[in-house]
């Protein structure tokens, strides 16, 4: 128990972790054995698999969501316009 706190030595072997990683020197699994086109194909397969998990909205839900977003944007545009008009009148009043 004379090792310092935060030592890099592993308790099982006594070797630093960097030496263990350097001796392995290879990436594990299928990912290390494929070329760039194989990795690209794997990426696209994973994208398609994730898109299949998505719960897509129905046409009715989509139209409702679109309407809500458009109404919200119109309200925010109106609010920003009123605030901008107020600030411009205040600046005209203060500076002439």
mmCIF file of C-alpha atoms in Angstrom:
data_model
loop_
_atom_site.group_PDB
_atom_site.id
_atom_site.type_symbol
_atom_site.label_atom_id
_atom_site.label_comp_id
_atom_site.label_asym_id
_atom_site.label_seq_id
_atom_site.Cartn_x
_atom_site.Cartn_y
_atom_site.Cartn_z
ATOM 1 C CA UNK A 1 0.000 0.000 0.000
ATOM 2 C CA UNK A 2 2.850 2.388 -0.689
ATOM 3 C CA UNK A 3 1.456 3.452 -4.066
ATOM 4 C CA UNK A 4 0.388 7.044 -4.472
ATOM 5 C CA UNK A 5 -3.223 7.930 -4.837
ATOM 6 C CA UNK A 6 -4.166 8.050 -8.527
ATOM 7 C CA UNK A 7 -1.386 5.720 -9.654
ATOM 8 C CA UNK A 8 -1.538 4.463 -13.246
ATOM 9 C CA UNK A 9 -0.552 0.921 -12.316
ATOM 10 C CA UNK A 10 -3.252 -1.722 -12.531
ATOM 11 C CA UNK A 11 -3.703 -3.811 -9.392
ATOM 12 C CA UNK A 12 -3.720 -7.138 -11.270
ATOM 13 C CA UNK A 13 -0.508 -6.874 -13.246
ATOM 14 C CA UNK A 14 1.357 -3.963 -11.729
ATOM 15 C CA UNK A 15 2.051 -2.532 -15.230
ATOM 16 C CA UNK A 16 0.973 0.969 -16.228
ATOM 17 C CA UNK A 17 -2.173 1.115 -18.347
ATOM 18 C CA UNK A 18 -0.290 2.785 -21.203
ATOM 19 C CA UNK A 19 1.974 -0.236 -21.601
ATOM 20 C CA UNK A 20 -0.989 -2.604 -21.688
ATOM 21 C CA UNK A 21 -2.699 -0.502 -24.371
ATOM 22 C CA UNK A 22 0.498 -0.231 -26.400
ATOM 23 C CA UNK A 23 1.053 -3.992 -26.352
ATOM 24 C CA UNK A 24 -2.420 -4.685 -27.733
ATOM 25 C CA UNK A 25 -1.862 -2.255 -30.606
ATOM 26 C CA UNK A 26 -5.041 -3.138 -32.492
ATOM 27 C CA UNK A 27 -8.646 -2.127 -32.466
ATOM 28 C CA UNK A 28 -11.062 -4.795 -31.468
ATOM 29 C CA UNK A 29 -14.287 -5.940 -32.993
ATOM 30 C CA UNK A 30 -15.588 -5.776 -36.539
ATOM 31 C CA UNK A 31 -14.961 -2.045 -36.792
ATOM 32 C CA UNK A 32 -11.186 -2.445 -36.954
ATOM 33 C CA UNK A 33 -11.253 -4.933 -39.829
ATOM 34 C CA UNK A 34 -13.367 -2.999 -42.329
ATOM 35 C CA UNK A 35 -12.096 -0.510 -44.842
ATOM 36 C CA UNK A 36 -13.523 2.950 -45.402
ATOM 37 C CA UNK A 37 -16.315 1.687 -47.677
ATOM 38 C CA UNK A 38 -17.271 -1.003 -45.170
ATOM 39 C CA UNK A 39 -17.474 1.571 -42.394
ATOM 40 C CA UNK A 40 -19.551 3.858 -44.628
ATOM 41 C CA UNK A 41 -21.946 1.007 -45.433
ATOM 42 C CA UNK A 42 -22.195 0.186 -41.717
ATOM 43 C CA UNK A 43 -23.001 3.833 -40.982
ATOM 44 C CA UNK A 44 -25.814 3.896 -43.551
ATOM 45 C CA UNK A 45 -27.240 0.616 -42.236
ATOM 46 C CA UNK A 46 -27.264 2.067 -38.728
ATOM 47 C CA UNK A 47 -28.973 5.248 -39.962
ATOM 48 C CA UNK A 48 -31.707 3.226 -41.680
ATOM 49 C CA UNK A 49 -32.143 1.089 -38.553
ATOM 50 C CA UNK A 50 -32.543 4.199 -36.394
ATOM 51 C CA UNK A 51 -35.034 5.755 -38.837
ATOM 52 C CA UNK A 52 -37.166 2.613 -38.611
ATOM 53 C CA UNK A 53 -37.442 3.187 -34.842
ATOM 54 C CA UNK A 54 -38.883 6.681 -35.311
ATOM 55 C CA UNK A 55 -42.583 7.090 -34.605
ATOM 56 C CA UNK A 56 -43.744 9.203 -37.541
ATOM 57 C CA UNK A 57 -46.725 11.553 -37.038
ATOM 58 C CA UNK A 58 -49.967 10.993 -38.887
ATOM 59 C CA UNK A 59 -51.168 13.514 -41.474
ATOM 60 C CA UNK A 60 -53.601 14.984 -38.937
ATOM 61 C CA UNK A 61 -50.883 15.381 -36.290
ATOM 62 C CA UNK A 62 -48.529 16.901 -38.831
ATOM 63 C CA UNK A 63 -51.064 19.517 -39.925
ATOM 64 C CA UNK A 64 -51.818 20.338 -36.270
ATOM 65 C CA UNK A 65 -48.134 20.725 -35.411
ATOM 66 C CA UNK A 66 -47.553 22.871 -38.505
ATOM 67 C CA UNK A 67 -50.471 25.147 -37.647
ATOM 68 C CA UNK A 68 -49.263 25.546 -34.058
ATOM 69 C CA UNK A 69 -45.754 26.463 -35.224
ATOM 70 C CA UNK A 70 -46.998 28.994 -37.796
ATOM 71 C CA UNK A 71 -49.329 30.655 -35.240
ATOM 72 C CA UNK A 72 -46.513 30.810 -32.680
ATOM 73 C CA UNK A 73 -44.113 32.360 -35.209
ATOM 74 C CA UNK A 74 -46.717 34.992 -36.203
ATOM 75 C CA UNK A 75 -47.255 35.867 -32.522
ATOM 76 C CA UNK A 76 -43.509 36.211 -31.913
ATOM 77 C CA UNK A 77 -43.113 38.345 -35.059
ATOM 78 C CA UNK A 78 -45.891 40.639 -33.806
ATOM 79 C CA UNK A 79 -44.295 40.872 -30.362
ATOM 80 C CA UNK A 80 -40.865 41.723 -31.785
ATOM 81 C CA UNK A 81 -42.450 44.311 -34.125
ATOM 82 C CA UNK A 82 -44.224 46.050 -31.228
ATOM 83 C CA UNK A 83 -41.063 46.063 -29.099
ATOM 84 C CA UNK A 84 -38.994 47.383 -32.023
ATOM 85 C CA UNK A 85 -41.545 50.125 -32.725
ATOM 86 C CA UNK A 86 -41.513 51.127 -29.049
ATOM 87 C CA UNK A 87 -37.708 51.253 -28.885
ATOM 88 C CA UNK A 88 -37.495 53.289 -32.089
ATOM 89 C CA UNK A 89 -40.002 55.834 -30.755
ATOM 90 C CA UNK A 90 -38.105 56.008 -27.451
ATOM 91 C CA UNK A 91 -34.813 56.625 -29.290
ATOM 92 C CA UNK A 92 -36.461 59.334 -31.425
ATOM 93 C CA UNK A 93 -37.855 60.986 -28.301
ATOM 94 C CA UNK A 94 -34.516 60.898 -26.418
ATOM 95 C CA UNK A 95 -32.212 61.910 -29.286
ATOM 96 C CA UNK A 96 -34.485 64.207 -31.159
#
